[in-house]
Amino acid sequence: MKNIDIVIPIISARYSELSPEQQRLIDEARLATRRSYAPYSHFNVGAAIKLSDGAIVTGANQENAAFPSSTCAERTACYYAGANHPDASFEIIAIAARGTDGLEVEQPIPPCGACRQALLEYEKLAGHDVEVLLAGRDEIYILPSVKSLLPLSFTDF
Ligand code: THU
C-alpha cells in the first residue's frame, strides 16, 4: 500500500504581472461576462479561448427556465470554437465572473466539473497543454493545463 499525493501547480499573479497575451485574454473573458444571460442565478461568467489560428472566441453562461438546459460559459466557448474553428487547436483559456452584486468575484473562478471534462477533450485534441487563467478581482491563477484541474480524468474507453 502507498499514498499518492496529487499536487496542482498554480501560479498566483496580479494582472500587471501577466504577459500582454494573457492580459488580452483576461480582458476578453471579463468583457464576455457582460454577454451572460443569467436571469435566475444572477451569476455572470465569461470565458475566452485563444486558438492556434489566431482567433479569440468567447462564451458566456446562458440560462434557461428549464434549469438543466442552461450552459456554462466555458462550454459555450469551447463548443463554439469546435464548431466554427474545427481545424484550430486551443492555446489558452481564461475565465472570469461577476457575482450577484455585479462585481467581479474576489477569488479566481474555477470551472465546474462538467466544463473541466469538456475542456480536457479539446486539450487532448490539441496534443499539448492548454494554459488556464482563472481571474479574480485582484488575483489571477495560472494553471499549466486543463489536465492539472482534472487529474484523475476519464478520456478513453
Ligand atoms: N457557471 C458557469 O458558467 N461556469 C462554471 O464553471 C460554473 C457555473 C454558471 C452556470 C450558471 O449559469 C451560473 O454560473 C451559476 O451556477
PDB file of C-alpha atoms and ligand atoms in Angstrom:
ATOM      1  CA  MET A   1       0.000   0.000   0.000  1.00  0.00           C
ATOM      2  CA  LYS A   2       1.237   3.538  -0.651  1.00  0.00           C
ATOM      3  CA  ASN A   3      -0.010   7.079  -0.624  1.00  0.00           C
ATOM      4  CA  ILE A   4      -0.279   9.022  -3.853  1.00  0.00           C
ATOM      5  CA  ASP A   5      -0.463  12.784  -3.482  1.00  0.00           C
ATOM      6  CA  ILE A   6      -1.721  14.820  -6.384  1.00  0.00           C
ATOM      7  CA  VAL A   7      -0.372  18.351  -6.487  1.00  0.00           C
ATOM      8  CA  ILE A   8      -1.965  21.089  -8.581  1.00  0.00           C
ATOM      9  CA  PRO A   9       0.644  23.643  -9.662  1.00  0.00           C
ATOM     10  CA  ILE A  10      -0.807  27.142  -9.507  1.00  0.00           C
ATOM     11  CA  ILE A  11       0.910  30.474 -10.069  1.00  0.00           C
ATOM     12  CA  SER A  12      -0.867  33.330  -8.347  1.00  0.00           C
ATOM     13  CA  ALA A  13      -0.296  36.601 -10.187  1.00  0.00           C
ATOM     14  CA  ARG A  14      -1.586  40.118 -10.415  1.00  0.00           C
ATOM     15  CA  TYR A  15      -2.934  41.418 -13.729  1.00  0.00           C
ATOM     16  CA  SER A  16       0.087  43.697 -14.153  1.00  0.00           C
ATOM     17  CA  GLU A  17       2.409  40.687 -13.955  1.00  0.00           C
ATOM     18  CA  LEU A  18       0.783  38.908 -16.918  1.00  0.00           C
ATOM     19  CA  SER A  19       2.052  38.964 -20.498  1.00  0.00           C
ATOM     20  CA  PRO A  20       0.123  41.164 -22.972  1.00  0.00           C
ATOM     21  CA  GLU A  21      -1.353  37.997 -24.479  1.00  0.00           C
ATOM     22  CA  GLN A  22      -2.577  36.783 -21.077  1.00  0.00           C
ATOM     23  CA  GLN A  23      -3.947  40.238 -20.214  1.00  0.00           C
ATOM     24  CA  ARG A  24      -5.830  40.358 -23.530  1.00  0.00           C
ATOM     25  CA  LEU A  25      -7.474  37.022 -22.822  1.00  0.00           C
ATOM     26  CA  ILE A  26      -8.483  38.062 -19.300  1.00  0.00           C
ATOM     27  CA  ASP A  27      -9.909  41.299 -20.771  1.00  0.00           C
ATOM     28  CA  GLU A  28     -11.969  39.261 -23.260  1.00  0.00           C
ATOM     29  CA  ALA A  29     -13.258  36.913 -20.550  1.00  0.00           C
ATOM     30  CA  ARG A  30     -14.218  39.868 -18.347  1.00  0.00           C
ATOM     31  CA  LEU A  31     -15.975  41.508 -21.285  1.00  0.00           C
ATOM     32  CA  ALA A  32     -17.802  38.264 -22.063  1.00  0.00           C
ATOM     33  CA  THR A  33     -19.413  38.306 -18.591  1.00  0.00           C
ATOM     34  CA  ARG A  34     -21.455  41.244 -19.965  1.00  0.00           C
ATOM     35  CA  ARG A  35     -22.979  38.894 -22.549  1.00  0.00           C
ATOM     36  CA  SER A  36     -24.069  36.357 -19.950  1.00  0.00           C
ATOM     37  CA  TYR A  37     -27.783  35.572 -19.792  1.00  0.00           C
ATOM     38  CA  ALA A  38     -28.301  34.674 -16.143  1.00  0.00           C
ATOM     39  CA  PRO A  39     -31.756  35.867 -15.012  1.00  0.00           C
ATOM     40  CA  TYR A  40     -32.015  33.009 -12.487  1.00  0.00           C
ATOM     41  CA  SER A  41     -28.622  32.850 -10.764  1.00  0.00           C
ATOM     42  CA  HIS A  42     -27.516  36.430 -11.490  1.00  0.00           C
ATOM     43  CA  PHE A  43     -24.011  34.974 -11.675  1.00  0.00           C
ATOM     44  CA  ASN A  44     -22.315  36.134 -14.859  1.00  0.00           C
ATOM     45  CA  VAL A  45     -19.473  34.026 -16.196  1.00  0.00           C
ATOM     46  CA  GLY A  46     -17.291  34.736 -19.237  1.00  0.00           C
ATOM     47  CA  ALA A  47     -14.716  32.583 -20.982  1.00  0.00           C
ATOM     48  CA  ALA A  48     -12.217  33.402 -23.726  1.00  0.00           C
ATOM     49  CA  ILE A  49     -10.169  30.910 -25.707  1.00  0.00           C
ATOM     50  CA  LYS A  50      -7.132  31.743 -27.826  1.00  0.00           C
ATOM     51  CA  LEU A  51      -6.906  29.416 -30.815  1.00  0.00           C
ATOM     52  CA  SER A  52      -3.927  28.366 -32.922  1.00  0.00           C
ATOM     53  CA  ASP A  53      -5.381  30.207 -35.952  1.00  0.00           C
ATOM     54  CA  GLY A  54      -5.110  33.476 -34.009  1.00  0.00           C
ATOM     55  CA  ALA A  55      -8.826  33.804 -33.244  1.00  0.00           C
ATOM     56  CA  ILE A  56     -10.113  34.536 -29.764  1.00  0.00           C
ATOM     57  CA  VAL A  57     -13.541  33.035 -29.189  1.00  0.00           C
ATOM     58  CA  THR A  58     -15.651  33.886 -26.182  1.00  0.00           C
ATOM     59  CA  GLY A  59     -18.646  32.472 -24.398  1.00  0.00           C
ATOM     60  CA  ALA A  60     -20.919  33.404 -21.522  1.00  0.00           C
ATOM     61  CA  ASN A  61     -23.309  31.317 -19.455  1.00  0.00           C
ATOM     62  CA  GLN A  62     -26.778  31.051 -20.976  1.00  0.00           C
ATOM     63  CA  GLU A  63     -29.520  30.040 -18.574  1.00  0.00           C
ATOM     64  CA  ASN A  64     -32.960  28.646 -19.258  1.00  0.00           C
ATOM     65  CA  ALA A  65     -36.229  28.423 -17.321  1.00  0.00           C
ATOM     66  CA  ALA A  66     -35.736  24.652 -17.558  1.00  0.00           C
ATOM     67  CA  PHE A  67     -32.553  24.889 -15.457  1.00  0.00           C
ATOM     68  CA  PRO A  68     -30.675  21.807 -16.753  1.00  0.00           C
ATOM     69  CA  SER A  69     -30.938  23.212 -20.280  1.00  0.00           C
ATOM     70  CA  SER A  70     -28.568  26.016 -19.285  1.00  0.00           C
ATOM     71  CA  THR A  71     -24.964  26.083 -20.425  1.00  0.00           C
ATOM     72  CA  CYS A  72     -21.846  27.335 -18.680  1.00  0.00           C
ATOM     73  CA  ALA A  73     -19.605  29.984 -20.209  1.00  0.00           C
ATOM     74  CA  GLU A  74     -16.707  27.590 -20.737  1.00  0.00           C
ATOM     75  CA  ARG A  75     -18.758  25.058 -22.664  1.00  0.00           C
ATOM     76  CA  THR A  76     -20.452  27.796 -24.701  1.00  0.00           C
ATOM     77  CA  ALA A  77     -16.972  28.979 -25.723  1.00  0.00           C
ATOM     78  CA  CYS A  78     -15.349  25.612 -26.323  1.00  0.00           C
ATOM     79  CA  TYR A  79     -18.237  24.178 -28.324  1.00  0.00           C
ATOM     80  CA  TYR A  80     -18.388  27.374 -30.387  1.00  0.00           C
ATOM     81  CA  ALA A  81     -14.663  27.021 -31.059  1.00  0.00           C
ATOM     82  CA  GLY A  82     -15.061  23.371 -32.014  1.00  0.00           C
ATOM     83  CA  ALA A  83     -17.998  24.116 -34.308  1.00  0.00           C
ATOM     84  CA  ASN A  84     -16.527  27.185 -36.013  1.00  0.00           C
ATOM     85  CA  HIS A  85     -12.765  26.585 -35.935  1.00  0.00           C
ATOM     86  CA  PRO A  86     -12.589  22.794 -36.244  1.00  0.00           C
ATOM     87  CA  ASP A  87      -9.002  22.810 -37.533  1.00  0.00           C
ATOM     88  CA  ALA A  88      -7.594  25.125 -34.854  1.00  0.00           C
ATOM     89  CA  SER A  89      -6.301  23.923 -31.508  1.00  0.00           C
ATOM     90  CA  PHE A  90      -6.784  25.565 -28.121  1.00  0.00           C
ATOM     91  CA  GLU A  91      -3.827  27.527 -26.721  1.00  0.00           C
ATOM     92  CA  ILE A  92      -5.034  29.443 -23.666  1.00  0.00           C
ATOM     93  CA  ILE A  93      -8.375  29.721 -21.890  1.00  0.00           C
ATOM     94  CA  ALA A  94      -9.350  32.496 -19.482  1.00  0.00           C
ATOM     95  CA  ILE A  95     -12.383  32.545 -17.190  1.00  0.00           C
ATOM     96  CA  ALA A  96     -13.893  35.487 -15.302  1.00  0.00           C
ATOM     97  CA  ALA A  97     -17.118  36.035 -13.372  1.00  0.00           C
ATOM     98  CA  ARG A  98     -19.263  38.670 -11.729  1.00  0.00           C
ATOM     99  CA  GLY A  99     -21.306  37.773  -8.666  1.00  0.00           C
ATOM    100  CA  THR A 100     -24.851  38.698  -7.680  1.00  0.00           C
ATOM    101  CA  ASP A 101     -23.565  42.122  -6.558  1.00  0.00           C
ATOM    102  CA  GLY A 102     -22.463  42.783 -10.142  1.00  0.00           C
ATOM    103  CA  LEU A 103     -18.812  42.986  -9.131  1.00  0.00           C
ATOM    104  CA  GLU A 104     -16.045  40.694 -10.295  1.00  0.00           C
ATOM    105  CA  VAL A 105     -15.669  37.755  -7.923  1.00  0.00           C
ATOM    106  CA  GLU A 106     -12.929  38.187  -5.359  1.00  0.00           C
ATOM    107  CA  GLN A 107     -11.493  34.674  -5.659  1.00  0.00           C
ATOM    108  CA  PRO A 108     -10.329  33.306  -9.047  1.00  0.00           C
ATOM    109  CA  ILE A 109     -13.272  31.495 -10.629  1.00  0.00           C
ATOM    110  CA  PRO A 110     -12.732  27.758 -11.196  1.00  0.00           C
ATOM    111  CA  PRO A 111     -14.673  25.891 -13.911  1.00  0.00           C
ATOM    112  CA  CYS A 112     -17.268  23.315 -12.841  1.00  0.00           C
ATOM    113  CA  GLY A 113     -16.534  19.612 -13.206  1.00  0.00           C
ATOM    114  CA  ALA A 114     -18.522  19.211 -16.417  1.00  0.00           C
ATOM    115  CA  CYS A 115     -16.628  22.095 -18.045  1.00  0.00           C
ATOM    116  CA  ARG A 116     -13.290  20.636 -16.970  1.00  0.00           C
ATOM    117  CA  GLN A 117     -14.256  17.391 -18.671  1.00  0.00           C
ATOM    118  CA  ALA A 118     -15.344  19.190 -21.863  1.00  0.00           C
ATOM    119  CA  LEU A 119     -12.226  21.368 -21.988  1.00  0.00           C
ATOM    120  CA  LEU A 120      -9.991  18.373 -21.378  1.00  0.00           C
ATOM    121  CA  GLU A 121     -11.198  16.772 -24.600  1.00  0.00           C
ATOM    122  CA  TYR A 122     -10.034  19.825 -26.571  1.00  0.00           C
ATOM    123  CA  GLU A 123      -6.690  19.799 -24.778  1.00  0.00           C
ATOM    124  CA  LYS A 124      -6.300  16.177 -25.803  1.00  0.00           C
ATOM    125  CA  LEU A 125      -7.181  17.084 -29.400  1.00  0.00           C
ATOM    126  CA  ALA A 126      -4.608  19.890 -29.312  1.00  0.00           C
ATOM    127  CA  GLY A 127      -1.907  17.403 -28.357  1.00  0.00           C
ATOM    128  CA  HIS A 128      -0.311  19.875 -25.957  1.00  0.00           C
ATOM    129  CA  ASP A 129      -1.068  21.648 -22.698  1.00  0.00           C
ATOM    130  CA  VAL A 130      -3.650  24.434 -22.766  1.00  0.00           C
ATOM    131  CA  GLU A 131      -2.874  27.150 -20.223  1.00  0.00           C
ATOM    132  CA  VAL A 132      -5.772  28.093 -17.947  1.00  0.00           C
ATOM    133  CA  LEU A 133      -6.185  31.588 -16.471  1.00  0.00           C
ATOM    134  CA  LEU A 134      -8.701  31.956 -13.653  1.00  0.00           C
ATOM    135  CA  ALA A 135      -9.496  35.571 -12.898  1.00  0.00           C
ATOM    136  CA  GLY A 136     -10.398  37.073  -9.563  1.00  0.00           C
ATOM    137  CA  ARG A 137     -10.716  40.772  -8.834  1.00  0.00           C
ATOM    138  CA  ASP A 138      -7.064  41.241  -7.854  1.00  0.00           C
ATOM    139  CA  GLU A 139      -5.592  37.774  -8.061  1.00  0.00           C
ATOM    140  CA  ILE A 140      -5.239  35.596 -11.141  1.00  0.00           C
ATOM    141  CA  TYR A 141      -4.418  31.886 -11.053  1.00  0.00           C
ATOM    142  CA  ILE A 142      -2.307  30.499 -13.878  1.00  0.00           C
ATOM    143  CA  LEU A 143      -2.527  26.743 -14.345  1.00  0.00           C
ATOM    144  CA  PRO A 144      -0.320  24.938 -16.845  1.00  0.00           C
ATOM    145  CA  SER A 145      -3.050  22.744 -18.318  1.00  0.00           C
ATOM    146  CA  VAL A 146      -6.677  21.643 -18.144  1.00  0.00           C
ATOM    147  CA  LYS A 147      -5.413  18.247 -17.004  1.00  0.00           C
ATOM    148  CA  SER A 148      -3.960  19.866 -13.897  1.00  0.00           C
ATOM    149  CA  LEU A 149      -7.541  20.834 -12.965  1.00  0.00           C
ATOM    150  CA  LEU A 150      -8.826  17.314 -13.523  1.00  0.00           C
ATOM    151  CA  PRO A 151      -6.001  14.975 -12.583  1.00  0.00           C
ATOM    152  CA  LEU A 152      -7.832  11.633 -12.380  1.00  0.00           C
ATOM    153  CA  SER A 153      -9.579  12.112 -15.672  1.00  0.00           C
ATOM    154  CA  PHE A 154     -11.616   9.925 -17.965  1.00  0.00           C
ATOM    155  CA  THR A 155     -10.534  10.385 -21.565  1.00  0.00           C
ATOM    156  CA  ASP A 156     -10.642   6.935 -23.166  1.00  0.00           C
ATOM    157  CA  PHE A 157     -12.898   3.916 -23.307  1.00  0.00           C
TER     158      PHE A 157
HETATM  159  N1  THU B   1     -21.337  28.659 -14.421  1.00  0.00           N
HETATM  160  C1  THU B   1     -20.510  28.809 -15.476  1.00  0.00           C
HETATM  161  O1  THU B   1     -20.847  29.447 -16.483  1.00  0.00           O
HETATM  162  N2  THU B   1     -19.299  28.201 -15.421  1.00  0.00           N
HETATM  163  C2  THU B   1     -18.863  27.450 -14.366  1.00  0.00           C
HETATM  164  O2  THU B   1     -17.826  26.812 -14.465  1.00  0.00           O
HETATM  165  C3  THU B   1     -19.636  27.428 -13.126  1.00  0.00           C
HETATM  166  C4  THU B   1     -21.022  27.935 -13.204  1.00  0.00           C
HETATM  167  C5  THU B   1     -22.666  29.283 -14.499  1.00  0.00           C
HETATM  168  C6  THU B   1     -23.799  28.288 -14.561  1.00  0.00           C
HETATM  169  C7  THU B   1     -24.937  29.102 -14.035  1.00  0.00           C
HETATM  170  O3  THU B   1     -25.493  29.845 -15.117  1.00  0.00           O
HETATM  171  C8  THU B   1     -24.295  30.076 -13.057  1.00  0.00           C
HETATM  172  O4  THU B   1     -22.904  30.074 -13.362  1.00  0.00           O
HETATM  173  C9  THU B   1     -24.492  29.708 -11.600  1.00  0.00           C
HETATM  174  O5  THU B   1     -24.093  28.409 -11.353  1.00  0.00           O
END
